[in-house]
Amino acid sequence: MKYLFFLIALISFGASSHCYISNGAETYVSGDELKLNNMKGNVVNISNFKFTHKPICRNLFDMGGETVFSIEFPRETYYVYHADAGDIYLRATFSSDPAHILYDKKNSFTEMDIGKINKAEITLTFDVVSKATGVSQKAKNINEGIQIDFIPEKCFSTGCLFGHDNTNHYYRVTYIPQITQMTKTCRFNDGVLTAPAVTISDLNNNASRYLKLEPTSGNVSFICNKGLSSYSFKYHFESESIQGNILKNEYENEYGGAGDVGFEISLNGSQAINFSAGNSSSYDLLNFKDVTPEEQRVNLNLYGRYVVYGQNIRPGKVQSRVKVVTEYE
């Protein structure tokens, strides 16, 4: 009796289908300009990389997986740019064209065209975000670079023999942007506000009410320059000559000055601005959601009323000064 023996060879074709890089890895540093002109949708496209080591690929008998390089983007999505006038926090999104780098299938390891990788286009889109959202704890310094990797499909088992293991093989683009931007800051324009005259009788009868203070000199407003910001802006008032909430008269001891009569000021015409140790509370100037890249002007509308703060009341000129201080978060 004769016996027939069949030998069945099981071959993992997928294990024999992959690419590797002769020197293991290669890095290219891109310094393309990033123009931050808008609060949202700042786009930069980077391409024309200068990798020189060709990938070497094989797809045995056209039976295995694709000879593919995937494109891996950073896990970090938040970055910070340390500008002179304040940090800018950014949220990044990434895409590429093509989504993967595909190489022809060859039965033996063959050098492939590195130009396919060099000509890939990476699109990075940046939105300015508010620091108040807590991103500062997880934001990476953008000047340390953003890494994008072209990684070959992993080889397994027999396909990795004879020096063809592609573990930790990659082409890495490190994008260190050259950033062009203006940081938004706000300043207050000095000016003079005038209140209409009242009589001593009105003061004695406590009939003085808040009146709209009209500018007679300068532009009583905040000017926020062109630029971007990750912050909201606030302001407060300060005075070195105050009694309670009353701004005292600078001329009370001078010829022609009113005696013991000053001002209370208000933002809404009904409630006095409260002072503590010469400083008021903080008030909203420009919220983050309202920040635009253009120059922004915010008028300061104030109401005032005459208030008696002593017993030596006499008619005359009343003038008080208050300092307006802009704040950053």
JSON list of N, CA and C in Angstrom, two decimals, residues 6 21 23 32 47 63 81 83 101 121 166 196 219 226 253 270 283 297:
[
{"chain": "A", "resi": 6, "resn": "PHE", "atom": "N", "xyz": [0.81, 14.90, 1.64]},
{"chain": "A", "resi": 6, "resn": "PHE", "atom": "CA", "xyz": [0.66, 16.26, 1.11]},
{"chain": "A", "resi": 6, "resn": "PHE", "atom": "C", "xyz": [1.25, 17.25, 2.13]},
{"chain": "A", "resi": 21, "resn": "ILE", "atom": "N", "xyz": [12.46, 51.79, 5.49]},
{"chain": "A", "resi": 21, "resn": "ILE", "atom": "CA", "xyz": [13.36, 52.88, 5.12]},
{"chain": "A", "resi": 21, "resn": "ILE", "atom": "C", "xyz": [14.77, 52.43, 5.47]},
{"chain": "A", "resi": 23, "resn": "ASN", "atom": "N", "xyz": [17.58, 53.72, 6.33]},
{"chain": "A", "resi": 23, "resn": "ASN", "atom": "CA", "xyz": [18.25, 54.21, 7.54]},
{"chain": "A", "resi": 23, "resn": "ASN", "atom": "C", "xyz": [17.29, 54.33, 8.72]},
{"chain": "A", "resi": 32, "resn": "ASP", "atom": "N", "xyz": [7.62, 77.19, 7.25]},
{"chain": "A", "resi": 32, "resn": "ASP", "atom": "CA", "xyz": [6.70, 78.02, 6.47]},
{"chain": "A", "resi": 32, "resn": "ASP", "atom": "C", "xyz": [6.01, 79.05, 7.35]},
{"chain": "A", "resi": 47, "resn": "SER", "atom": "N", "xyz": [4.21, 71.67, 2.16]},
{"chain": "A", "resi": 47, "resn": "SER", "atom": "CA", "xyz": [4.48, 70.61, 1.18]},
{"chain": "A", "resi": 47, "resn": "SER", "atom": "C", "xyz": [5.93, 70.76, 0.73]},
{"chain": "A", "resi": 63, "resn": "MET", "atom": "N", "xyz": [-0.55, 39.44, -3.17]},
{"chain": "A", "resi": 63, "resn": "MET", "atom": "CA", "xyz": [-1.51, 38.70, -2.34]},
{"chain": "A", "resi": 63, "resn": "MET", "atom": "C", "xyz": [-1.63, 39.29, -0.94]},
{"chain": "A", "resi": 81, "resn": "TYR", "atom": "N", "xyz": [1.27, 80.40, 21.55]},
{"chain": "A", "resi": 81, "resn": "TYR", "atom": "CA", "xyz": [2.32, 81.23, 20.98]},
{"chain": "A", "resi": 81, "resn": "TYR", "atom": "C", "xyz": [2.60, 82.36, 21.97]},
{"chain": "A", "resi": 83, "resn": "ALA", "atom": "N", "xyz": [3.58, 85.58, 22.57]},
{"chain": "A", "resi": 83, "resn": "ALA", "atom": "CA", "xyz": [3.80, 86.88, 21.94]},
{"chain": "A", "resi": 83, "resn": "ALA", "atom": "C", "xyz": [4.22, 87.90, 22.99]},
{"chain": "A", "resi": 101, "resn": "ILE", "atom": "N", "xyz": [-0.33, 57.47, 1.47]},
{"chain": "A", "resi": 101, "resn": "ILE", "atom": "CA", "xyz": [0.61, 57.35, 0.36]},
{"chain": "A", "resi": 101, "resn": "ILE", "atom": "C", "xyz": [0.63, 55.89, -0.08]},
{"chain": "A", "resi": 121, "resn": "GLU", "atom": "N", "xyz": [0.51, 67.22, 0.58]},
{"chain": "A", "resi": 121, "resn": "GLU", "atom": "CA", "xyz": [0.19, 68.54, 1.13]},
{"chain": "A", "resi": 121, "resn": "GLU", "atom": "C", "xyz": [-0.51, 68.39, 2.47]},
{"chain": "A", "resi": 166, "resn": "ASN", "atom": "N", "xyz": [10.49, 47.10, 9.97]},
{"chain": "A", "resi": 166, "resn": "ASN", "atom": "CA", "xyz": [10.24, 48.54, 9.85]},
{"chain": "A", "resi": 166, "resn": "ASN", "atom": "C", "xyz": [9.73, 49.17, 11.15]},
{"chain": "A", "resi": 196, "resn": "PRO", "atom": "N", "xyz": [-23.76, 119.57, 33.75]},
{"chain": "A", "resi": 196, "resn": "PRO", "atom": "CA", "xyz": [-24.43, 120.87, 33.79]},
{"chain": "A", "resi": 196, "resn": "PRO", "atom": "C", "xyz": [-24.43, 121.45, 35.21]},
{"chain": "A", "resi": 219, "resn": "ASN", "atom": "N", "xyz": [-11.49, 112.16, 23.21]},
{"chain": "A", "resi": 219, "resn": "ASN", "atom": "CA", "xyz": [-12.44, 111.08, 22.94]},
{"chain": "A", "resi": 219, "resn": "ASN", "atom": "C", "xyz": [-12.45, 110.15, 24.14]},
{"chain": "A", "resi": 226, "resn": "LYS", "atom": "N", "xyz": [-5.70, 96.78, 16.12]},
{"chain": "A", "resi": 226, "resn": "LYS", "atom": "CA", "xyz": [-5.85, 95.59, 15.28]},
{"chain": "A", "resi": 226, "resn": "LYS", "atom": "C", "xyz": [-5.05, 94.45, 15.89]},
{"chain": "A", "resi": 253, "resn": "ASN", "atom": "N", "xyz": [-10.14, 124.15, 47.88]},
{"chain": "A", "resi": 253, "resn": "ASN", "atom": "CA", "xyz": [-9.31, 125.05, 48.67]},
{"chain": "A", "resi": 253, "resn": "ASN", "atom": "C", "xyz": [-8.73, 126.18, 47.83]},
{"chain": "A", "resi": 270, "resn": "SER", "atom": "N", "xyz": [-28.20, 105.11, 37.53]},
{"chain": "A", "resi": 270, "resn": "SER", "atom": "CA", "xyz": [-29.04, 104.85, 38.70]},
{"chain": "A", "resi": 270, "resn": "SER", "atom": "C", "xyz": [-28.25, 104.37, 39.91]},
{"chain": "A", "resi": 283, "resn": "TYR", "atom": "N", "xyz": [-15.03, 96.08, 35.47]},
{"chain": "A", "resi": 283, "resn": "TYR", "atom": "CA", "xyz": [-16.17, 96.05, 34.56]},
{"chain": "A", "resi": 283, "resn": "TYR", "atom": "C", "xyz": [-15.72, 95.51, 33.21]},
{"chain": "A", "resi": 297, "resn": "ARG", "atom": "N", "xyz": [-13.32, 100.28, 18.86]},
{"chain": "A", "resi": 297, "resn": "ARG", "atom": "CA", "xyz": [-13.50, 101.42, 19.77]},
{"chain": "A", "resi": 297, "resn": "ARG", "atom": "C", "xyz": [-14.69, 101.14, 20.68]}
]
